[in-house]
Short mmCIF file of C-alpha atoms in Angstrom, two decimals:
data_model
loop_
_atom_site.label_atom_id
_atom_site.label_comp_id
_atom_site.label_asym_id
_atom_site.label_seq_id
_atom_site.Cartn_x
_atom_site.Cartn_y
_atom_site.Cartn_z
CA UNK A 1 -234.09 -55.68 79.11
CA UNK A 2 -232.98 -55.40 75.22
CA UNK A 3 -236.41 -54.22 74.17
CA UNK A 4 -236.60 -51.66 76.97
CA UNK A 5 -233.03 -50.62 75.78
CA UNK A 6 -234.08 -50.53 71.64
CA UNK A 7 -237.09 -48.55 72.91
CA UNK A 8 -234.88 -45.72 74.95
CA UNK A 9 -232.26 -45.44 72.17
CA UNK A 10 -235.13 -45.17 69.56
CA UNK A 11 -236.85 -42.48 71.67
CA UNK A 12 -233.76 -40.74 72.54
CA UNK A 13 -232.83 -40.55 68.88
CA UNK A 14 -236.32 -39.31 67.74
CA UNK A 15 -236.12 -36.72 70.05
CA UNK A 16 -233.03 -35.53 68.82
CA UNK A 17 -233.19 -36.27 64.99
CA UNK A 18 -234.94 -33.12 63.73
CA UNK A 19 -232.29 -30.89 66.47
CA UNK A 20 -229.25 -29.50 64.99
CA UNK A 21 -226.13 -30.94 66.93
CA UNK A 22 -222.66 -30.89 66.21
CA UNK A 23 -221.71 -33.45 68.70
CA UNK A 24 -224.13 -36.29 68.41
CA UNK A 25 -224.13 -39.18 71.04
CA UNK A 26 -227.46 -41.28 69.93
CA UNK A 27 -226.69 -44.52 68.36
CA UNK A 28 -225.79 -44.49 64.36
CA UNK A 29 -228.58 -47.33 64.01
CA UNK A 30 -231.34 -45.57 65.69
CA UNK A 31 -230.96 -42.63 63.40
CA UNK A 32 -230.33 -44.87 60.46
CA UNK A 33 -233.56 -46.83 61.48
CA UNK A 34 -235.57 -43.17 61.55
CA UNK A 35 -234.43 -42.27 58.30
CA UNK A 36 -235.17 -45.33 56.60
CA UNK A 37 -238.83 -45.15 57.71
CA UNK A 38 -239.02 -41.43 56.81
CA UNK A 39 -237.70 -42.90 53.15
CA UNK A 40 -240.24 -45.30 53.18
CA UNK A 41 -243.32 -43.50 54.60
CA UNK A 42 -243.36 -40.58 51.77
CA UNK A 43 -243.39 -42.35 48.94
CA UNK A 44 -245.93 -44.88 50.50
CA UNK A 45 -248.04 -42.25 50.98
CA UNK A 46 -247.40 -40.74 47.49
CA UNK A 47 -248.73 -44.31 46.24
CA UNK A 48 -251.61 -44.51 48.46
CA UNK A 49 -253.21 -40.89 46.96
CA UNK A 50 -252.34 -42.34 43.66
CA UNK A 51 -254.18 -45.66 44.18
CA UNK A 52 -256.77 -43.40 45.33
CA UNK A 53 -257.32 -41.05 43.11
CA UNK A 54 -255.53 -41.75 39.86
CA UNK A 55 -256.12 -44.12 37.25
CA UNK A 56 -252.73 -45.59 36.66
CA UNK A 57 -251.84 -48.92 38.20
CA UNK A 58 -248.86 -49.44 40.35
CA UNK A 59 -246.88 -52.63 39.32
CA UNK A 60 -244.60 -54.60 42.10
CA UNK A 61 -241.07 -53.12 40.19
CA UNK A 62 -242.33 -49.53 40.27
CA UNK A 63 -243.37 -49.74 43.62
CA UNK A 64 -240.00 -51.17 44.84
CA UNK A 65 -238.34 -48.55 42.67
CA UNK A 66 -240.01 -46.11 44.56
CA UNK A 67 -239.33 -47.05 47.93
CA UNK A 68 -235.68 -47.21 46.97
CA UNK A 69 -235.66 -43.51 45.69
CA UNK A 70 -237.24 -42.80 48.86
CA UNK A 71 -234.66 -44.06 51.16
CA UNK A 72 -231.89 -42.81 48.76
CA UNK A 73 -233.48 -39.10 49.02
CA UNK A 74 -233.91 -39.62 52.95
CA UNK A 75 -230.37 -40.44 53.38
CA UNK A 76 -229.13 -37.88 51.25
CA UNK A 77 -231.00 -35.38 53.02
CA UNK A 78 -230.02 -36.32 56.36
CA UNK A 79 -226.34 -36.61 55.09
CA UNK A 80 -226.63 -33.10 54.11
CA UNK A 81 -227.35 -32.19 57.36
CA UNK A 82 -225.01 -34.15 59.16
CA UNK A 83 -222.45 -32.19 56.75
CA UNK A 84 -223.74 -28.59 57.66
CA UNK A 85 -223.17 -30.04 61.40
CA UNK A 86 -220.04 -31.18 61.30
CA UNK A 87 -219.09 -28.09 58.95
CA UNK A 88 -220.58 -25.24 61.20
CA UNK A 89 -219.65 -24.43 65.15
CA UNK A 90 -222.85 -25.01 67.42
CA UNK A 91 -223.16 -21.27 67.88
CA UNK A 92 -223.94 -21.13 64.12
CA UNK A 93 -226.39 -24.20 64.44
CA UNK A 94 -228.14 -23.31 67.29
CA UNK A 95 -229.07 -19.86 64.94
CA UNK A 96 -229.94 -21.78 62.06
CA UNK A 97 -232.99 -23.65 64.32
CA UNK A 98 -233.41 -20.57 66.84
CA UNK A 99 -236.62 -19.54 64.57
CA UNK A 100 -237.74 -16.80 62.02
CA UNK A 101 -237.30 -16.61 58.35
CA UNK A 102 -234.09 -17.13 57.86
CA UNK A 103 -234.23 -20.66 59.88
CA UNK A 104 -237.53 -21.11 58.21
CA UNK A 105 -235.82 -20.68 54.58
CA UNK A 106 -232.52 -23.10 55.64
CA UNK A 107 -235.19 -26.42 56.52
CA UNK A 108 -237.29 -25.35 53.78
CA UNK A 109 -234.14 -25.19 51.17
CA UNK A 110 -232.25 -28.02 51.54
CA UNK A 111 -234.65 -30.75 51.77
CA UNK A 112 -236.04 -29.43 48.54
CA UNK A 113 -232.58 -29.15 46.98
CA UNK A 114 -232.08 -32.82 48.22
CA UNK A 115 -235.10 -34.30 46.48
CA UNK A 116 -234.57 -32.41 43.19
CA UNK A 117 -230.91 -33.95 43.31
CA UNK A 118 -231.50 -37.24 44.81
CA UNK A 119 -234.45 -38.12 41.45
CA UNK A 120 -232.06 -36.74 39.18
CA UNK A 121 -229.09 -38.94 40.99
CA UNK A 122 -231.21 -42.25 41.19
CA UNK A 123 -232.65 -41.80 37.78
CA UNK A 124 -229.09 -41.36 36.49
CA UNK A 125 -227.53 -44.19 38.23
CA UNK A 126 -230.95 -46.68 37.22
CA UNK A 127 -230.36 -45.68 33.77
CA UNK A 128 -226.41 -46.58 33.87
CA UNK A 129 -227.80 -50.39 35.46
CA UNK A 130 -230.32 -50.52 33.03
CA UNK A 131 -228.43 -49.04 30.23
CA UNK A 132 -231.12 -47.14 28.97
CA UNK A 133 -232.74 -43.38 29.81
CA UNK A 134 -234.62 -43.42 32.68
CA UNK A 135 -237.70 -40.71 32.72
CA UNK A 136 -238.55 -38.79 36.30
CA UNK A 137 -241.59 -37.48 37.32
CA UNK A 138 -239.86 -33.74 36.90
CA UNK A 139 -238.85 -34.09 33.09
CA UNK A 140 -242.62 -32.46 32.39
CA UNK A 141 -243.56 -29.40 33.05
CA UNK A 142 -246.71 -30.75 34.70
CA UNK A 143 -244.76 -32.82 36.83
CA UNK A 144 -242.53 -30.25 38.03
CA UNK A 145 -245.27 -28.04 38.60
CA UNK A 146 -246.68 -30.66 40.86
CA UNK A 147 -243.78 -31.21 42.73
CA UNK A 148 -243.24 -27.14 43.14
CA UNK A 149 -247.11 -26.81 44.57
CA UNK A 150 -246.54 -29.90 46.55
CA UNK A 151 -243.44 -28.37 48.23
CA UNK A 152 -244.67 -24.65 48.61
CA UNK A 153 -247.95 -26.19 50.47
CA UNK A 154 -245.31 -28.41 52.79
CA UNK A 155 -243.13 -25.63 53.76
CA UNK A 156 -246.41 -23.14 54.65
CA UNK A 157 -247.71 -26.16 56.46
CA UNK A 158 -243.97 -26.78 58.19
CA UNK A 159 -243.88 -22.99 58.86
CA UNK A 160 -247.32 -23.05 60.72
CA UNK A 161 -246.72 -26.18 62.95
CA UNK A 162 -243.25 -24.32 63.71
CA UNK A 163 -244.86 -21.22 64.58
CA UNK A 164 -247.46 -22.75 66.99
CA UNK A 165 -244.49 -25.14 68.81
CA UNK A 166 -242.42 -22.12 69.47
CA UNK A 167 -245.51 -20.14 70.88
CA UNK A 168 -246.52 -22.93 72.72
CA UNK A 169 -242.62 -23.46 73.96
CA UNK A 170 -242.53 -19.98 74.62
CA UNK A 171 -245.23 -19.66 76.52
CA UNK A 172 -244.47 -22.64 78.67
CA UNK A 173 -240.83 -21.45 79.44
CA UNK A 174 -242.42 -18.23 80.77
CA UNK A 175 -244.90 -20.03 82.94
CA UNK A 176 -241.90 -22.56 84.18
CA UNK A 177 -239.32 -19.63 84.84
CA UNK A 178 -242.04 -17.57 86.92
CA UNK A 179 -242.91 -20.91 88.92
CA UNK A 180 -239.28 -21.55 89.64
CA UNK A 181 -238.48 -17.88 90.37
CA UNK A 182 -241.29 -18.24 92.79
CA UNK A 183 -239.81 -21.00 94.46
CA UNK A 184 -236.56 -19.49 94.11
CA UNK A 185 -238.07 -16.71 96.37
CA UNK A 186 -239.56 -18.89 98.50
CA UNK A 187 -236.11 -20.09 99.36
CA UNK A 188 -234.42 -16.56 100.22
CA UNK A 189 -236.87 -15.19 103.20
CA UNK A 190 -233.90 -16.73 105.56
CA UNK A 191 -231.20 -14.97 103.94
CA UNK A 192 -233.15 -11.85 104.19
CA UNK A 193 -234.02 -12.32 107.86
CA UNK A 194 -230.95 -13.82 109.15
CA UNK A 195 -228.87 -10.58 107.40
CA UNK A 196 -231.11 -8.11 109.36
CA UNK A 197 -230.83 -10.00 112.40
CA UNK A 198 -227.07 -9.93 112.31
CA UNK A 199 -227.06 -6.08 111.34
CA UNK A 200 -229.28 -5.54 114.54
CA UNK A 201 -226.96 -7.58 116.49
CA UNK A 202 -224.03 -5.41 115.29
CA UNK A 203 -225.24 -1.85 115.52
CA UNK A 204 -224.43 -1.02 119.14
CA UNK A 205 -220.71 -3.56 119.93
CA UNK A 206 -219.43 -3.00 116.22
CA UNK A 207 -221.12 -0.17 114.40
CA UNK A 208 -218.88 0.10 111.58
CA UNK A 209 -219.50 -3.53 110.82
CA UNK A 210 -223.23 -2.91 110.82
CA UNK A 211 -223.09 0.03 108.55
CA UNK A 212 -220.56 -1.96 105.97
CA UNK A 213 -223.12 -5.43 106.26
CA UNK A 214 -225.83 -2.89 105.26
CA UNK A 215 -224.00 -1.43 102.41
CA UNK A 216 -223.32 -4.80 100.97
CA UNK A 217 -227.01 -5.89 101.85
CA UNK A 218 -228.31 -3.26 99.98
CA UNK A 219 -225.98 -3.96 97.48
CA UNK A 220 -227.28 -7.50 97.20
CA UNK A 221 -230.50 -6.65 97.21
CA UNK A 222 -230.06 -4.01 94.07
CA UNK A 223 -228.50 -6.29 91.48
CA UNK A 224 -230.75 -9.32 92.70
CA UNK A 225 -234.03 -7.37 92.23
CA UNK A 226 -232.46 -5.71 88.72
CA UNK A 227 -231.67 -8.80 87.76
CA UNK A 228 -235.35 -10.44 88.82
CA UNK A 229 -237.11 -7.44 86.52
CA UNK A 230 -235.81 -9.52 83.07
CA UNK A 231 -236.34 -12.88 81.98
CA UNK A 232 -232.48 -12.76 81.67
CA UNK A 233 -229.39 -10.68 82.65
CA UNK A 234 -225.47 -10.19 81.99
CA UNK A 235 -223.00 -12.72 84.19
CA UNK A 236 -221.38 -9.45 85.08
CA UNK A 237 -224.46 -8.37 86.71
CA UNK A 238 -224.84 -11.67 88.23
CA UNK A 239 -221.77 -11.63 89.77
CA UNK A 240 -222.07 -8.32 91.01
CA UNK A 241 -225.11 -9.70 93.45
CA UNK A 242 -222.23 -12.86 94.24
CA UNK A 243 -219.71 -10.53 95.55
CA UNK A 244 -221.96 -8.74 97.68
CA UNK A 245 -223.46 -12.05 99.08
CA UNK A 246 -219.90 -13.26 99.84
CA UNK A 247 -218.87 -9.81 101.19
CA UNK A 248 -221.74 -9.69 103.63
CA UNK A 249 -221.20 -13.11 104.29
CA UNK A 250 -217.58 -12.64 104.92
CA UNK A 251 -218.41 -9.90 107.56
CA UNK A 252 -220.59 -12.26 109.69
CA UNK A 253 -218.20 -15.24 109.25
CA UNK A 254 -215.08 -13.06 109.61
CA UNK A 255 -211.65 -14.63 108.53
CA UNK A 256 -213.47 -18.12 108.62
CA UNK A 257 -214.80 -16.89 104.73
CA UNK A 258 -212.42 -16.16 102.15
CA UNK A 259 -213.50 -15.69 98.57
CA UNK A 260 -212.43 -15.16 94.72
CA UNK A 261 -214.92 -14.24 91.94
CA UNK A 262 -212.83 -14.14 88.69
CA UNK A 263 -214.26 -14.04 85.09
CA UNK A 264 -213.12 -13.72 81.28
CA UNK A 265 -214.42 -10.13 80.75
CA UNK A 266 -216.03 -11.46 77.16
CA UNK A 267 -217.87 -14.01 79.57
CA UNK A 268 -219.33 -11.28 81.60
CA UNK A 269 -221.28 -10.00 78.57
CA UNK A 270 -223.03 -13.22 78.13
CA UNK A 271 -226.79 -13.55 79.03
CA UNK A 272 -228.13 -16.30 81.73
CA UNK A 273 -231.31 -16.67 83.85
CA UNK A 274 -231.12 -14.38 86.49
CA UNK A 275 -230.23 -15.89 90.32
CA UNK A 276 -228.67 -18.84 88.75
CA UNK A 277 -225.53 -18.74 90.91
CA UNK A 278 -226.19 -17.54 94.26
CA UNK A 279 -228.07 -20.99 95.34
CA UNK A 280 -224.36 -22.89 94.64
CA UNK A 281 -222.21 -20.16 96.25
CA UNK A 282 -224.85 -20.02 99.33
CA UNK A 283 -224.81 -23.92 99.22
CA UNK A 284 -221.20 -23.39 98.85
CA UNK A 285 -220.92 -21.84 102.78
CA UNK A 286 -223.97 -22.98 104.35
CA UNK A 287 -223.07 -26.88 103.80
CA UNK A 288 -219.16 -26.73 103.13
CA UNK A 289 -217.53 -23.31 105.10
CA UNK A 290 -220.18 -22.56 107.36
CA UNK A 291 -219.75 -26.17 109.30
CA UNK A 292 -216.36 -26.15 109.02
CA UNK A 293 -214.51 -25.02 112.22
CA UNK A 294 -211.24 -23.02 110.47
CA UNK A 295 -213.77 -22.15 107.67
CA UNK A 296 -212.74 -22.26 103.76
CA UNK A 297 -212.56 -20.49 100.95
CA UNK A 298 -215.31 -20.32 97.84
CA UNK A 299 -213.90 -19.56 94.38
CA UNK A 300 -216.24 -18.57 91.57
CA UNK A 301 -214.55 -18.70 87.87
CA UNK A 302 -216.64 -18.13 84.60
CA UNK A 303 -215.46 -18.76 81.11
CA UNK A 304 -215.96 -19.34 77.82
CA UNK A 305 -214.86 -22.75 76.28
CA UNK A 306 -216.24 -23.55 72.47
CA UNK A 307 -219.67 -22.76 72.38
CA UNK A 308 -220.70 -22.76 76.18
CA UNK A 309 -220.04 -20.86 79.13
CA UNK A 310 -218.29 -22.42 82.20
CA UNK A 311 -218.75 -21.43 85.53
CA UNK A 312 -217.47 -23.53 88.36
CA UNK A 313 -218.48 -22.59 91.86
CA UNK A 314 -215.64 -24.46 94.04
CA UNK A 315 -215.44 -24.81 97.84
CA UNK A 316 -212.97 -26.49 100.48
CA UNK A 317 -215.20 -27.12 103.33
CA UNK A 318 -216.51 -30.51 104.74
CA UNK A 319 -216.78 -32.24 101.39
CA UNK A 320 -217.86 -35.58 102.35
CA UNK A 321 -218.17 -34.90 105.75
CA UNK A 322 -220.61 -32.74 104.98
CA UNK A 323 -222.92 -35.05 103.16
CA UNK A 324 -225.41 -35.32 105.96
CA UNK A 325 -226.23 -31.48 106.02
CA UNK A 326 -226.42 -31.90 102.02
CA UNK A 327 -229.32 -34.11 102.23
CA UNK A 328 -231.06 -31.05 103.80
CA UNK A 329 -234.18 -30.04 102.26
CA UNK A 330 -232.86 -26.29 101.48
CA UNK A 331 -230.37 -27.89 99.36
CA UNK A 332 -232.23 -30.34 97.61
CA UNK A 333 -234.76 -27.76 96.90
CA UNK A 334 -232.03 -25.57 95.56
CA UNK A 335 -230.20 -27.64 93.55
CA UNK A 336 -233.53 -28.73 91.85
CA UNK A 337 -234.77 -25.49 91.10
CA UNK A 338 -231.38 -25.02 89.49
CA UNK A 339 -231.74 -27.92 87.37
CA UNK A 340 -235.46 -27.58 86.38
CA UNK A 341 -234.34 -23.88 85.24
CA UNK A 342 -231.62 -24.95 83.05
CA UNK A 343 -234.00 -27.61 81.25
CA UNK A 344 -236.62 -25.47 80.85
CA UNK A 345 -234.43 -22.53 79.16
CA UNK A 346 -231.70 -24.57 77.30
CA UNK A 347 -233.12 -28.38 76.92
CA UNK A 348 -230.59 -31.11 77.18
CA UNK A 349 -227.15 -28.77 76.44
CA UNK A 350 -227.62 -26.81 79.99
CA UNK A 351 -226.26 -28.79 83.08
CA UNK A 352 -225.20 -28.61 86.70
CA UNK A 353 -222.54 -31.22 87.62
CA UNK A 354 -222.01 -31.29 91.19
CA UNK A 355 -218.56 -32.95 92.34
CA UNK A 356 -218.25 -34.26 96.29
CA UNK A 357 -215.21 -34.93 97.68
CA UNK A 358 -212.77 -34.92 100.57
CA UNK A 359 -211.04 -31.50 98.92
CA UNK A 360 -214.59 -30.40 99.41
CA UNK A 361 -217.55 -29.20 96.69
CA UNK A 362 -217.87 -27.99 92.80
CA UNK A 363 -220.57 -27.20 90.72
CA UNK A 364 -219.85 -27.15 87.12
CA UNK A 365 -222.35 -25.29 85.27
CA UNK A 366 -222.17 -25.58 81.69
CA UNK A 367 -224.38 -22.98 79.60
CA UNK A 368 -224.99 -22.89 75.66
CA UNK A 369 -224.12 -19.49 74.01
CA UNK A 370 -226.16 -18.36 71.29
CA UNK A 371 -225.11 -16.50 68.34
CA UNK A 372 -226.83 -12.91 69.54
CA UNK A 373 -224.73 -13.17 73.09
CA UNK A 374 -221.53 -14.22 71.36
CA UNK A 375 -221.35 -11.89 68.90
CA UNK A 376 -222.02 -9.09 71.50
CA UNK A 377 -219.38 -10.58 73.42
CA UNK A 378 -216.62 -10.62 70.61
#
């Protein structure tokens, strides 16, 4: 069990190690162990290359000092990045690791500068301890030229690898989004057929209600289809589709359904994946309000909290009493669909939290705000 826990902690820390996070919940010892491994790996690599292609012999003391210097530089780089994480908002950190030349320059300059500073400080400290001047490979023109050449090659290789990784991730994201939107389209037909059937049933006995229902149905389709043409849409567009859907359901259910949709003006300008909210609203009605004799209320609220967009969908329906109904296949597919789309688009920072109690159901969406969206919302 302890081995499993150790392995899980190390995998989690390794997955987040090369990403910028203001809030870190991985174990400190795991991050330290990864940093130490990197600090020992690089000098070991250069020592092996020197033994294979060089003529100088490496003594045990110089081997130990090389490892110590590597550890010092590795923890200096780690500390520099941690200071940057703590001093910057998460939205700025996301912009720094979003790709492009600025991101590449940032992740190149910081480690190179830390290596130069680390070698100088280590030599300074070692010279103070030994009471004599200690020379570094960078003190000679040849050594400095070799270091700059190796750094340039490393930066170019890193950029090439990063470009390929981001390209592959973008293709995977497009494929995942297409698959999940296809799944969403498979969930929607029953709503469309039921709505058309309801309009048809009202044409003769209540033509005014049928006309109002058809208008809301048209508005809902217009907003939904417009959102599906892009890989993201503004929250305001998504809320327009949700309001049309709720108005449509209100005509069907009458006084048994009440709803409130409110959002901060700045939040309405932010972008999110299309058709992300309707499954949550539909879930609140189908599994919470509709089976309740006296009906109830659905409330949707959206606001900005720090570097995240929060969207809360809440109902005062059956709650725990509707648990058997909530386990139906459609409910499970819809929630799984939402969670998979969040994971594909946002990784660990996109979350859906579901809370069911006697007072009803609360679904809370947390979506990270990127720097571009934050600027447009300001």
